[in-house]
Every structure is written in C-alpha cells, then in structure tokens.
Coordinates of C-alpha atoms in Angstrom, one line a residue:
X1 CA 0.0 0.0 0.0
X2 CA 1.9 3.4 -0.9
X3 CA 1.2 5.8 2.0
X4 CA 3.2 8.8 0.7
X5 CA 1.1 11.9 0.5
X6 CA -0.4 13.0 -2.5
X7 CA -0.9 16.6 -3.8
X8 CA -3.6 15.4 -6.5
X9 CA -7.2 15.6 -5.1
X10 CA -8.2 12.6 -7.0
X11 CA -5.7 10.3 -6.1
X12 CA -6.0 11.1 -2.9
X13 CA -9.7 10.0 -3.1
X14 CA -8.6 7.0 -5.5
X15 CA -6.6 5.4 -2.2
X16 CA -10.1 5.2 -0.4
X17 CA -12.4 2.0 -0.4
X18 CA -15.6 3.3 1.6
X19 CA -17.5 0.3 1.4
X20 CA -14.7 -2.1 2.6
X21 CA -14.7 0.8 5.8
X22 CA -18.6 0.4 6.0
X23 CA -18.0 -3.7 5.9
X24 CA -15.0 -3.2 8.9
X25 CA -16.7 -4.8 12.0
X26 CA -16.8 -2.9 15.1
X27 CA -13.9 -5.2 16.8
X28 CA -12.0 -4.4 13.8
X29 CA -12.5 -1.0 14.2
X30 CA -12.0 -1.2 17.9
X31 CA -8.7 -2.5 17.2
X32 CA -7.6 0.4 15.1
X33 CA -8.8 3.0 17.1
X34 CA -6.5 1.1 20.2
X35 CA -3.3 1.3 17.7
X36 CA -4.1 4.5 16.4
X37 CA -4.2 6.0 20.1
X38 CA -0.9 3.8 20.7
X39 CA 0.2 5.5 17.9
X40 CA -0.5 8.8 19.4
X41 CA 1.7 8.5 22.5
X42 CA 4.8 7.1 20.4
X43 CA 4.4 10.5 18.2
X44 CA 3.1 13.0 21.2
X45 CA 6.4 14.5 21.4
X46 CA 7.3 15.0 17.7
X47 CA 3.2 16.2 17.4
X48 CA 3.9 18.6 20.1
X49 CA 6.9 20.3 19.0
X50 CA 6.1 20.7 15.7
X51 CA 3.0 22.4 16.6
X52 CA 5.4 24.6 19.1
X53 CA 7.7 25.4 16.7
X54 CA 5.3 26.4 13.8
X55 CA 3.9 29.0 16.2
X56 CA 7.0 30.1 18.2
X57 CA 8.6 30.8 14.7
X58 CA 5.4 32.7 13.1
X59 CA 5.9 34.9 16.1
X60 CA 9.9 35.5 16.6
X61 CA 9.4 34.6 20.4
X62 CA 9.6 31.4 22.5
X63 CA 6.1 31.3 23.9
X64 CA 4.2 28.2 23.5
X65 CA 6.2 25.2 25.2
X66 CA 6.2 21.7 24.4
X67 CA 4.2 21.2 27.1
X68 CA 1.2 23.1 26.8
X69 CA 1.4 22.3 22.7
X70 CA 0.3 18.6 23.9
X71 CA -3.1 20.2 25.5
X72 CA -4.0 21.8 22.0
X73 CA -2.8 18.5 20.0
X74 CA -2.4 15.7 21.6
X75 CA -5.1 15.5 24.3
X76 CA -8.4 16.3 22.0
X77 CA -7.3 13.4 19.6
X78 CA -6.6 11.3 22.7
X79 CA -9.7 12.4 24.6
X80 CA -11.9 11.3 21.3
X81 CA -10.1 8.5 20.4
X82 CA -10.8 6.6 24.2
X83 CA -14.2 8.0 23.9
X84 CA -14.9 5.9 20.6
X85 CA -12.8 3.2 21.9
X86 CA -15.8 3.2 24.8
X87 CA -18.4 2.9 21.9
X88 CA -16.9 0.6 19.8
X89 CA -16.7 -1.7 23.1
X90 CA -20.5 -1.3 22.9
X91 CA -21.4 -1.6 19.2
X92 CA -19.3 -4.8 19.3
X93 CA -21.1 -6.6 21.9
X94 CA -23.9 -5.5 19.4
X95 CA -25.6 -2.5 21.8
X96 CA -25.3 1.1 21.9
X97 CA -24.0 3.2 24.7
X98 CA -26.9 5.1 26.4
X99 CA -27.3 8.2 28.1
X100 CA -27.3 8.8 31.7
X101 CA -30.6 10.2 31.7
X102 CA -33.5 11.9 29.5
X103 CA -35.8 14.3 30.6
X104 CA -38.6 16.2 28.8
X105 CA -38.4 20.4 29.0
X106 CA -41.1 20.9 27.1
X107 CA -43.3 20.0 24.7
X108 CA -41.1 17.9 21.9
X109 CA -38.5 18.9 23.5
X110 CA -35.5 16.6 25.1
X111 CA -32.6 17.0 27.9
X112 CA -30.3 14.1 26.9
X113 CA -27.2 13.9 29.4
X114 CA -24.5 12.4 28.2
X115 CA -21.8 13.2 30.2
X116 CA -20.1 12.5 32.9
X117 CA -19.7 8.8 32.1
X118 CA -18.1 6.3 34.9
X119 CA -16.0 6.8 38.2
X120 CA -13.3 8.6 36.6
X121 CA -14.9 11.3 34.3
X122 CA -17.3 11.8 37.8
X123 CA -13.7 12.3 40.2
X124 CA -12.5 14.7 37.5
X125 CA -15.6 16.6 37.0
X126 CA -17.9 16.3 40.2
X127 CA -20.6 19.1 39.3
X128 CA -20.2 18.8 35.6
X129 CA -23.3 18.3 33.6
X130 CA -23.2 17.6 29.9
X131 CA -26.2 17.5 27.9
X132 CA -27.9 17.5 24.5
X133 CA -30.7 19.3 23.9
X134 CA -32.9 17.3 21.6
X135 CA -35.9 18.1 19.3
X136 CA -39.0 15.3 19.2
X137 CA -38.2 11.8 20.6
X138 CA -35.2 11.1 21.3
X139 CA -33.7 8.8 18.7
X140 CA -29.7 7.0 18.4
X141 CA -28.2 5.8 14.7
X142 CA -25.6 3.1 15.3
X143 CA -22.3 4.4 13.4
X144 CA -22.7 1.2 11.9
X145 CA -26.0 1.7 10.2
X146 CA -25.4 5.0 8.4
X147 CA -24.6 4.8 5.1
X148 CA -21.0 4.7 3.5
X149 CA -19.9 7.4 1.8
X150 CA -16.3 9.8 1.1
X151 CA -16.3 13.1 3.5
X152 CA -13.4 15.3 2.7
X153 CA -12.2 17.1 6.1
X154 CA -10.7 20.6 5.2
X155 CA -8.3 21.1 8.6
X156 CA -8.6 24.5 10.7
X157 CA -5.6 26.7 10.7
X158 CA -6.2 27.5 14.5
X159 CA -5.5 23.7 15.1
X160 CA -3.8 20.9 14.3
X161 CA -5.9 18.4 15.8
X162 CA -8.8 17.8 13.7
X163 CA -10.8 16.1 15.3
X164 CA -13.5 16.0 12.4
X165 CA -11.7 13.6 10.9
X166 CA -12.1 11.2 13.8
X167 CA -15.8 11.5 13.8
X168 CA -16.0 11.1 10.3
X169 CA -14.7 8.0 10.7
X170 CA -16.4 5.8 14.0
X171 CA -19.9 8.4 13.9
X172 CA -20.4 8.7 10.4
X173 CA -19.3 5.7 9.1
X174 CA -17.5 7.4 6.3
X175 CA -13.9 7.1 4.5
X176 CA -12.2 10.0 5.0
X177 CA -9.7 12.2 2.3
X178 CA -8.0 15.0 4.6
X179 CA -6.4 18.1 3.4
X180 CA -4.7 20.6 6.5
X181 CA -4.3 24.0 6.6
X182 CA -1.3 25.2 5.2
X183 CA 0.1 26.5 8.9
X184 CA -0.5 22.9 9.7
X185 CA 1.5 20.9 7.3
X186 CA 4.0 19.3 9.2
X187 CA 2.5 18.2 12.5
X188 CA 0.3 16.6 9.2
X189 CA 3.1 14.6 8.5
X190 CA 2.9 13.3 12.2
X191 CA -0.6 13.1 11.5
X192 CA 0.2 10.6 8.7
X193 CA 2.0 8.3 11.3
X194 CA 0.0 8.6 13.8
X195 CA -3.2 6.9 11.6
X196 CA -1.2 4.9 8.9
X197 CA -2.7 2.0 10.1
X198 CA -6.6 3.4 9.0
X199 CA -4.5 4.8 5.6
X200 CA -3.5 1.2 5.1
X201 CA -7.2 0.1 5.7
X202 CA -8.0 2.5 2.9
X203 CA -10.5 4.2 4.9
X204 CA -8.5 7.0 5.3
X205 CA -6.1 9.6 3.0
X206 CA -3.6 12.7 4.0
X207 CA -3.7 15.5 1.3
X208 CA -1.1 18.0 0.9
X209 CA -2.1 21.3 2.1
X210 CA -1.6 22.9 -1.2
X211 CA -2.9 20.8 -4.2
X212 CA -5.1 22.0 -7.0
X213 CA -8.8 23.0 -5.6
X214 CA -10.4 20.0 -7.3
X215 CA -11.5 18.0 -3.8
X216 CA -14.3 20.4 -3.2
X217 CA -16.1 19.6 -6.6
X218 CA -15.2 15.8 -6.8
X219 CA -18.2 14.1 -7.6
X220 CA -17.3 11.1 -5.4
X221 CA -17.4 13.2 -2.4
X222 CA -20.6 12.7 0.1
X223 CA -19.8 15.8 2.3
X224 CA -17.4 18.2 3.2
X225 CA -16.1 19.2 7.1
X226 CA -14.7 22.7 7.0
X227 CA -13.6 24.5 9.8
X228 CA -12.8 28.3 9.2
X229 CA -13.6 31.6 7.8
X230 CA -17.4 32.6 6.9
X231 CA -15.9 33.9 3.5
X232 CA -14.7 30.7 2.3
X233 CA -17.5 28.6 3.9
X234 CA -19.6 30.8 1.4
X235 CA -17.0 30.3 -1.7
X236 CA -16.8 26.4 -0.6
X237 CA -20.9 26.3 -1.0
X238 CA -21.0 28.5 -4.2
X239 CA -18.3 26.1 -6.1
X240 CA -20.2 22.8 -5.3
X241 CA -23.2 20.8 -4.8
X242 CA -21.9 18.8 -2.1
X243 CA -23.3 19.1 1.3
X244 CA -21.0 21.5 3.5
X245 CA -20.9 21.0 7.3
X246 CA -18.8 23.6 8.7
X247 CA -17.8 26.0 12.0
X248 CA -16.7 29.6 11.5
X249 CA -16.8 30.7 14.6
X250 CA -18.1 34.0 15.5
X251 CA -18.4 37.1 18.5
X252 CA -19.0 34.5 21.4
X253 CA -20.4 36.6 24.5
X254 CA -20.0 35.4 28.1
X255 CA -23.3 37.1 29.9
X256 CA -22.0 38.0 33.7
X257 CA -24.9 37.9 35.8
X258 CA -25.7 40.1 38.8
X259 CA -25.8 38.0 41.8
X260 CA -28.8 38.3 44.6
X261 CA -25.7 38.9 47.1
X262 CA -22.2 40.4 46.4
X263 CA -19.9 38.4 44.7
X264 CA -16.4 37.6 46.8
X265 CA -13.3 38.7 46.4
X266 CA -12.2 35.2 46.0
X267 CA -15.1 34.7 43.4
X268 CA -14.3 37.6 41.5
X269 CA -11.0 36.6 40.7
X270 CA -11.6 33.1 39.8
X271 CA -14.1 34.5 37.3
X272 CA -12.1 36.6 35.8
X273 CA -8.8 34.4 36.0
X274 CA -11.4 31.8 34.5
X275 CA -11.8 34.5 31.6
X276 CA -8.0 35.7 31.0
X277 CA -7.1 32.4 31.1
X278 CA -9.3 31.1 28.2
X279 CA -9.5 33.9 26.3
X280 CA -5.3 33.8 25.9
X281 CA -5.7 30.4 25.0
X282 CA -3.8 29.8 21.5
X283 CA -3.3 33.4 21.4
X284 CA -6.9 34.3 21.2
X285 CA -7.3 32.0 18.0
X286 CA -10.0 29.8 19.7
X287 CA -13.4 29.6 18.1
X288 CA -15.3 29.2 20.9
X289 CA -13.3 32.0 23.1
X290 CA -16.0 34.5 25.0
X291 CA -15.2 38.0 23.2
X292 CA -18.1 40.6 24.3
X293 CA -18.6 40.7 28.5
X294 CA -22.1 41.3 29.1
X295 CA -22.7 42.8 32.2
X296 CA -25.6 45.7 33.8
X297 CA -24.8 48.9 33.6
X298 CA -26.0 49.4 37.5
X299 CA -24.4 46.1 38.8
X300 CA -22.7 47.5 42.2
X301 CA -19.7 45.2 41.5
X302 CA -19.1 46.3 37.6
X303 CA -16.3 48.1 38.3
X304 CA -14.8 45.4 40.7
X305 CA -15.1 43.0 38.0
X306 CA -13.4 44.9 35.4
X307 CA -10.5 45.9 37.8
X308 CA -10.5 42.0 38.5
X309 CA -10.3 41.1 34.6
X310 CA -7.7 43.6 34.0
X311 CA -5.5 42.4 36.9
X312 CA -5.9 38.5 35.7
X313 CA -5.1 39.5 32.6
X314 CA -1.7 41.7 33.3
X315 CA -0.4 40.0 36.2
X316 CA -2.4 36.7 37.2
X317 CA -1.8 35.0 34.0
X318 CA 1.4 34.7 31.7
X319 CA 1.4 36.4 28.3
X320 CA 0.2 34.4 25.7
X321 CA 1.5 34.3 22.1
X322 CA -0.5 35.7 19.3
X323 CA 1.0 34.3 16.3
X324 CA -2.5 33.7 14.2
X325 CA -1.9 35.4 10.4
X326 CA -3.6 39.2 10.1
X327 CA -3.9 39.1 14.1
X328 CA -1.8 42.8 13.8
X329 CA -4.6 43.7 11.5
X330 CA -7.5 42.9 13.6
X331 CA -5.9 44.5 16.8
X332 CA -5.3 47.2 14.2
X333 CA -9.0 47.7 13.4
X334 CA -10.7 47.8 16.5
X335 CA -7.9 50.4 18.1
X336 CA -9.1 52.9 15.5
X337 CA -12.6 52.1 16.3
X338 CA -12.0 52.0 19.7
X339 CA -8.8 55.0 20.8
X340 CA -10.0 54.7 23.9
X341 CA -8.9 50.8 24.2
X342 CA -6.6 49.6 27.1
X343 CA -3.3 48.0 25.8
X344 CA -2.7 46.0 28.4
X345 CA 1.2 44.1 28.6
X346 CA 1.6 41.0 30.7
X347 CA 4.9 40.0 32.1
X348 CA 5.5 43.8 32.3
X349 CA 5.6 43.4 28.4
X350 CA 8.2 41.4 28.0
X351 CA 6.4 39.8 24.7
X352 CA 5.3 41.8 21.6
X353 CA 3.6 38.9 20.8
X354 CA 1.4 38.6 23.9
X355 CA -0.2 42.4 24.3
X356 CA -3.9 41.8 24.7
X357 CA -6.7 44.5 23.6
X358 CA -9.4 45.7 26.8
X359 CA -12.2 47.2 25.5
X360 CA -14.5 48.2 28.4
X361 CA -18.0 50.2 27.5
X362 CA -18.6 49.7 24.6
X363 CA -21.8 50.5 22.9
X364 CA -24.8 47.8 22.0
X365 CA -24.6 47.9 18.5
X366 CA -20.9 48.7 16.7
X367 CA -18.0 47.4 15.9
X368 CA -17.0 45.3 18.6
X369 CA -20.3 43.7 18.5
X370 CA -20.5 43.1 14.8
X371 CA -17.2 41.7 14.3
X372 CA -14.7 38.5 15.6
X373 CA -11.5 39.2 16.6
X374 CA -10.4 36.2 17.1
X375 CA -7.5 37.3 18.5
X376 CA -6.4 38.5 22.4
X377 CA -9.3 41.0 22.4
X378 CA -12.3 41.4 25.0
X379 CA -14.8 43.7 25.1
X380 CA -17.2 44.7 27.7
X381 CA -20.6 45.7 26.9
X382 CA -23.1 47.0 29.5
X383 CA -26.3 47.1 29.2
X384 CA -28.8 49.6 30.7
X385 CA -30.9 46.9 33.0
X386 CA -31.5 46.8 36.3
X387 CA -28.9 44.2 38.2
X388 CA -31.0 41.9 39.1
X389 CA -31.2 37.8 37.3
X390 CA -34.9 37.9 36.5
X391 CA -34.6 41.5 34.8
X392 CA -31.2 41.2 33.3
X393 CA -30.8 37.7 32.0
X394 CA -34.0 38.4 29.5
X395 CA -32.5 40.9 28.5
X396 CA -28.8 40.1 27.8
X397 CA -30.6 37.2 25.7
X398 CA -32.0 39.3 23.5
X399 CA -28.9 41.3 23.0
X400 CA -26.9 38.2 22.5
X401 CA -29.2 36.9 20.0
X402 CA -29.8 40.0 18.1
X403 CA -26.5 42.1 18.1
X404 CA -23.9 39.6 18.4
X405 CA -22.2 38.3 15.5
X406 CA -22.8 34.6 14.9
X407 CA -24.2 31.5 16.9
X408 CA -21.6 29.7 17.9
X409 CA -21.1 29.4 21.7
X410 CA -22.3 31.3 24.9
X411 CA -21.1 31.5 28.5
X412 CA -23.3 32.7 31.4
X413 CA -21.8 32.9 34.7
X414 CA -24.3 32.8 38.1
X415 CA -23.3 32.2 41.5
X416 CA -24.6 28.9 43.1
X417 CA -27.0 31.3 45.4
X418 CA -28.8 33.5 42.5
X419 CA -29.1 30.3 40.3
X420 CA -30.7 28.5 43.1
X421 CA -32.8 31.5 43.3
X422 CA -33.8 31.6 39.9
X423 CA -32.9 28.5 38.0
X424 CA -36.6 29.2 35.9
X425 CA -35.4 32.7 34.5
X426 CA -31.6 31.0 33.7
X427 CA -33.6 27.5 32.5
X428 CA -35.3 30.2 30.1
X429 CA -32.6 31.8 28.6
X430 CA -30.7 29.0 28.4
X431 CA -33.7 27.8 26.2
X432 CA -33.7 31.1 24.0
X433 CA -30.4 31.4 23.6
X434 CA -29.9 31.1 19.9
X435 CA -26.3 29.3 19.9
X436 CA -24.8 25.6 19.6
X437 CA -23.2 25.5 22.6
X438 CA -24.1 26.8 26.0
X439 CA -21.7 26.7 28.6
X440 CA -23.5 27.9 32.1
X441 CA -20.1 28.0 34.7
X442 CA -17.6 27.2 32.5
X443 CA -16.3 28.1 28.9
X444 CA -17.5 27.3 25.2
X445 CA -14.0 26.0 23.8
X446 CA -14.6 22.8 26.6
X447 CA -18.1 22.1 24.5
X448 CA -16.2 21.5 21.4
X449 CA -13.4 19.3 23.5
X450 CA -16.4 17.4 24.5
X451 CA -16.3 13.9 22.3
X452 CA -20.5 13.5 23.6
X453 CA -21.5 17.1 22.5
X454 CA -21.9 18.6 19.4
X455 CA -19.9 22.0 17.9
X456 CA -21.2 24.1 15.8
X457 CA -23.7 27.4 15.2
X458 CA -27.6 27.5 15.3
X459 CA -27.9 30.1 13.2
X460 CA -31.8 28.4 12.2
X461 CA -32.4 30.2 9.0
X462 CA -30.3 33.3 9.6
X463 CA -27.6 35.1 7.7
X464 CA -25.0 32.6 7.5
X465 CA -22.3 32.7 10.0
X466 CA -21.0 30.8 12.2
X467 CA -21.6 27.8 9.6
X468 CA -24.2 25.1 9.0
X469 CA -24.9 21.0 10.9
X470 CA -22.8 20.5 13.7
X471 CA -19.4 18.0 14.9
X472 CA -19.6 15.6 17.2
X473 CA -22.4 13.6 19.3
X474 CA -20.7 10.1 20.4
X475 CA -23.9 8.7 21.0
X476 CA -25.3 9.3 18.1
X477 CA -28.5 11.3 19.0
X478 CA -30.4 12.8 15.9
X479 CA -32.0 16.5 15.9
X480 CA -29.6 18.0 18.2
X481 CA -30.7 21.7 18.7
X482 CA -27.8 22.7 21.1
X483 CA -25.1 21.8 23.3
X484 CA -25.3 22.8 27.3
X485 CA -22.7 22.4 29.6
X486 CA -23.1 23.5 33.4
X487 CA -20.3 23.4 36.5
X488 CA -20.6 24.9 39.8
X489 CA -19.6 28.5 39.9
X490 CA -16.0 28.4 41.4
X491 CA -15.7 24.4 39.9
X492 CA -11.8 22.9 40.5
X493 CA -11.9 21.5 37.0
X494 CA -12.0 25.7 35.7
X495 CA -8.9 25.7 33.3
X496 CA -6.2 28.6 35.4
X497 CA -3.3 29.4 33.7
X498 CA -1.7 31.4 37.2
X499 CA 2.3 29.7 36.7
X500 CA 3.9 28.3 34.0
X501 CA 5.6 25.4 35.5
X502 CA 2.6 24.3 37.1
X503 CA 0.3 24.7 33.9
X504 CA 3.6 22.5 31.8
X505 CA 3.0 19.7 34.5
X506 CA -0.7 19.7 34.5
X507 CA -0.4 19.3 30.6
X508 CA 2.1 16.7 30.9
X509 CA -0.2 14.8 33.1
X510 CA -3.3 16.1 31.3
X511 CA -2.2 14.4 28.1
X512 CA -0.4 11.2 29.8
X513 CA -4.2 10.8 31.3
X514 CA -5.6 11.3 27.7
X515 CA -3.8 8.7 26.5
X516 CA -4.1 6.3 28.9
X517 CA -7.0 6.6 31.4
X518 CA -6.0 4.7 33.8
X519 CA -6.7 5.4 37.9
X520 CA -3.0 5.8 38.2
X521 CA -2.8 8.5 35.5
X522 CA -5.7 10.2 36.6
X523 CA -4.1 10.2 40.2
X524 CA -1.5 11.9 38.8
X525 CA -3.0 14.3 37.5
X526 CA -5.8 15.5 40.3
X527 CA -2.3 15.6 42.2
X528 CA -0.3 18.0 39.9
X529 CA -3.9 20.1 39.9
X530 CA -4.0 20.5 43.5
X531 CA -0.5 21.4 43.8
X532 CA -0.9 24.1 41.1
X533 CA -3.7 25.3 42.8
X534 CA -0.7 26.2 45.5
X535 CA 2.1 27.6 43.2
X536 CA 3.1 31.4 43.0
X537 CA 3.2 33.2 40.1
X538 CA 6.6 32.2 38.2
X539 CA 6.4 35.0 35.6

C-alpha cells in the first residue's frame, strides 16, 4: 500500500475503499482506534513540538512550550479516540451506549445527558453536567448503520488536531480524504503516522495542504467538514453541490450575571482568572473564546469586576502568544474604532507577541459587536438593565441573540446562590439562547473538546455565519438543537493558567491521562492540579 502523501485531489480520493470501511466490523475498528491511540503517545512528542515550533517561529518569540502544545494536539485526539474506543466496546457486543438520563423540557423537547460517564470522568468533573438538547423523541443511529460514503475534512488553521476527521470516521461511518491547513502541514506529516494503520485500511487519505482545488467539486465526495472563515464557507458552497458542514466561529459573548448577594473577592478573581485564562488560550485563535462581556450597567460590582479582569489578565496569568496570520490587522481595526482601548502588557511586556486588547464600555450595536476578533481581544458591553437575574438575564438574551455576531457558543456565569434562586429565568434563557453551545459556569471551547457534544452554530435560517450542521455527538443522537454544559460557579476543574511550571506539569499529566486513562494517570494528575492550585506566580 503506498502511504506517501499526495498533492492530487483525485488520487488522494482513489486510495479510499468506503465500502470495505462500511463492511469493517466494530472489533476491527476497535482494534484500530487502540493502535491509532498507541500510535498517538509514540508521536506526542514529535506532534507537540512541531505544533510549538510552527507558532513560536510565526511569532519571533519562545512562547508556547512543548508542554502546553500537547493540550491543544495531543489530548483532543486522545480524549476522542478513548471515547470511541468506549463505543466501539458497545457496538461490538452488538448494543449502543446510552445516556445517563432523559428528561422532557417541554413540549417535543428533550434533555439528553450524556456526560459525565463512569468513576473517573465523575472524580474529574464532580458538578459537571453535559447534555444535549434534543428536538422530538429522542432517537440513536448506530455508526454502523449509516450509510457509507467519502467526507473530505478541510483542517482548521487554528489547530492541528482535527478532530472531524475522527468523527468522520467511527460516527459517520465514512472514509475519509484530509487536506490541513497550510500553517498545519508538518505536524500533518505526524498526523500521517500517527493513523497509517486506517490509511493502510483505505479508509483513510492525507492530502497536501496545497494541491489543486479540485476536492471540493469531486463528484465522489458525500460531504465536506470545514472548519474556518465565513468567506470561504460561502466560496466552498458556491463552487459545489456537495453538502457542507462547517464551523466559522463568530463574537461568542460570556453574559456576567448580577448576583442576589455580592460576589467575593475570591469569586471575582476566579471568574475573571477563568476568563484571561481562556480567552489567551492559543493566542486568542480559539473559536469558541467568549469575546463581548455582558454585564448591567447598575451592577454595584461592575467596576470590581473589570479591575479584577484587567489584573488576571496583566499579572495573574502569563502572556500568551498571538502568532494567528492578520492578528496585527484585527488589533489594528478595533484600536481605530475603539482609541480609547486599554493596551494591556503582561509580564510587564516582555512579549510583543502577547499584548492583549481591553475594550471596556462599549456601545450595543458597533463594531465590537458586529465583528470576531479572534485574537487577544475582549470587550465589555453593558447594558442599561436593572442588576438583578430575572430582569437582566431576559435581557442580555435578546442582546446576544440579536447584536452579536454569529451563533456559535455562549457563557453565562451565576453564583450557586442567584441560580438557586432563579434557575426558571436561567432554564429560560438557556432555552432562548440562539447558539450551539451553551456553557452555564464554564467556557464554550470545553463544549467542542467534549467527544458526547456537538460544535457548531444554530444560526436556524439566519444570515450565514457561524456555519451550518454541527461536529460531534458520540452517542449518536439525531436532531440536536444545542449543546449545554453546566459546572458549579468556582468548579476545580475551571482551566487557570496562574504559573507556567505548574500549567507545563498539569499538561504533561493532562495528556499522559488522555492517553491512557488509567486510575493511576488520573491520580497523577488531580495531584499536579491540586499542587498548582498552591504555586506562586513564576512569571
């Protein structure tokens, strides 16, 4: 079998044999998922540095390390890959997996959680609730019976860990030709190693990142899984007749709402290390990043909170390296619109690279509203309602729904108190919130990490934005309408960046875990969380 990669589209597609992948048995397929993720821990260190390197030399600075380059490669394969290996268990003892629970919302309408599964995922994530929200009766499709078929995964530039083409694969039941992004092409090549053993199944075929642009109009193709810019989304659609399933991301607003008692001081500055912390994540290239703060205009602790945020983000996290292409364009842009902007500098800006943007007051309906940055850039929008749950959150809604740009994810923050107090007006907006993943106490980007969820917009009609279908769904649940995640308010399992030789050992035992799930591993690792939980800033 010749497993060099090609640059032509159509041989690329040639290599695949979709029905012998349809015809692969579950234990067979059980058995390559259990090299593949083999695979992945031989090659974690060559995946990691290549990914390190790529970004470290876009940006003339040493800031992404080894270590946390394994989080954004290594650990979402890893994390999928054991999550299938769960459901091919299942489908070969001739059952699917089942939720934990279903219960009805509203009329035709469906809570499905899937997530936390078993003693482990429960330790790690105590409060955690994952759940699908699912229209009429709710209704699983073994991967097995869906029909066979050629999807054509067109890799993000923000990532090298494309995950779509793993649920391509073991959830759709489909061959799979992938072409990367061009920043992307040699951790690709790791790629390549990594799954040679489904390349030499045929079921699976590495483009080059650069080949002629015939894939998207191949006739052979079933679908196409894009992840990036609306703009090409829309060229993607106009040059073929192919089904397109994509995420483009979009302005994803975290709604802060006013509690029914004071927030603490120790509350305040998890939240807003919670924030900094995710919202430097990659650089601020993270789809799912929150951009636009929503808070009330007459919420006592406004000002509190946006003194908090600022400090997380110059001194109570590390600087983080923007290296994304036309990032210095963007940051550009919304200066001019915005003079007024804080530049703030971690690490007493020590890093050209990791300056982050502080927009703070800014109106309903402009720029920052109507446009991603997708870059280290937040903006703060307050709204004119009183500060109180029942009066703001119906509000904030309607602004996220209607001046916001795109549908792709949403965070609302409540303290354990107010939501207790009100879980009907938050149960109500988490309902009318018009987005594909809702993330009540944590942050959207751990909804797409989330092998049982689905990623992607719910734009229902609208302009076309933040893309069309969705990713995901391990179980296999059809008519997904959203994605909801919920955690308790000040939840250890909250992703804080606060010292850079804590967070390297945390992803070292993060993506050891990932790739091996054993008690031991995950000992390990709730052990290096707690101690980091201890560490002073090293920065």
């Amino acid at each position: 079998m010749t497993t060099n990669t090609p640059s032509s589209a159509a041989t690329a597609i040639d290599r695949l044999d979709p029905l012998r992948w349809a015809k692969t048995s579950p234990l067979q397929r059980l058995r390559l998922l259990e090299t593949v993720r083999e695979n992945c821990r031989a090659y974690a260190e060559e995946l990691a540095r290549a990914d390190a390197t790529m970004k470290n030399e876009l940006m003339g600075e040493e800031l992404y390390s080894i270590s946390t380059s394994k989080v954004a490669t290594v650990v979402p394969i890893a994390n999928t890959l054991s999550a299938c290996i769960e459901l091919y268990e299942h489908l070969a003892q001739d059952e699917m997996m089942e939720p934990a629970s279903i219960t009805q919302v509203a009329d035709g309408l469906f809570d499905v959680q899937v997530a936390p599964r078993g003693h482990r995922e429960r330790l790690m994530n105590p409060h955690q609730r994952q759940v699908l929200r699912v229209r009429g009766e709710p209704t699983q499709i073994s991967p097995m019976d869906k029909p066979a078929g050629i999807i054509a995964v067109l890799g993000a530039g923000n990532y090298s860990s494309s995950l779509e083409m793993v649920k391509a694969l073991f959830l759709a039941n489909c061959a799979v030709v992938h072409k990367p992004h061009k920043l992307n092409r040699h951790t690709d090549k790791v790629w390549a190693k990594i799954f040679a053993p489904l390349v030499e199944h045929q079921a699976l075929s590495f483009l080059e990142s650069d080949p002629d642009r015939s894939l998207n109009t191949d006739a052979r193709l079933s679908r196409i899984y894009f992840t990036g810019g609306t703009s090409t989304a829309l060229r993607i659609m106009e040059s073929t007749d192919t089904p397109l399933v994509s995420e483009c991301g979009g302005n994803n607003p975290c709604i802060v709402v006013p509690g029914d008692r004071a927030w603490t001081d120790k509350e305040m500055q998890h939240q807003a290390i919670q924030i900094a912390t995710t919202a430097k994540m990659n650089g601020g290239a993270v789809c799912g990043r929150v951009q636009t703060i929503v808070t009330s205009k007459h919420w006592p602790q406004r000002d509190q909170f946006l003194a908090a945020l600022r400090k997380a983000i110059v001194a109570d996290t590390p600087a983080a390296g923007t290296y994304y292409p036309s990032s210095d364009q963007v940051a550009e842009d919304f200066k001019n619109a915005y003079p007024d902007a804080e530049v703030l500098e971690p690490e007493d800006g020590s890093y050209r690279s990791g300056v982050f943007l502080l927009i703070t007051g800014a109106e309903e309906d402009g720029y920052a509203t109507r446009h991603e940055a997708f870059t280290q850039i937040i903006d703060e929008v307050p709204l004119d309602v009183a500060a109180n749950a029942a009066e703001f959150l119906p509000h904030a809604v309607d602004f996220a729904n209607t001046k916001l740009l795109g549908t792709l994810g949403c965070s609302v923050l409540i303290d354990e108190d107010t939501k207790k107090a009100h879980q009907a007006v938050l149960d109500r907006a988490v309902s009318d919130l018009r987005y594909g993943g809702i993330a009540v106490n944590t942050m959207p980007p751990f909804i797409f990490l989330s092998p049982y969820l689905t990623w992607g917009g719910n734009e229902g009609g609208r302009e076309f934005v933040s893309g069309q279908g969705n990713f995901g769904n391990l179980l296999c649940f059809q008519d997904v309408e959203k994605s909801i995640m919920t955690d308790h308010f000040t939840s250890a399992g909250h992703m804080m960046n606060t010292n850079k030789a804590g967070f390297d050992a945390f992803s070292e035992d993060y993506a050891r875990y990932a790739l091996n799930p054993s008690w031991i591993n995950l000992t390990r690792l709730m052990g290096e969380a707690l101690v980091g939980n201890l560490r002073r800033r090293d920065f």
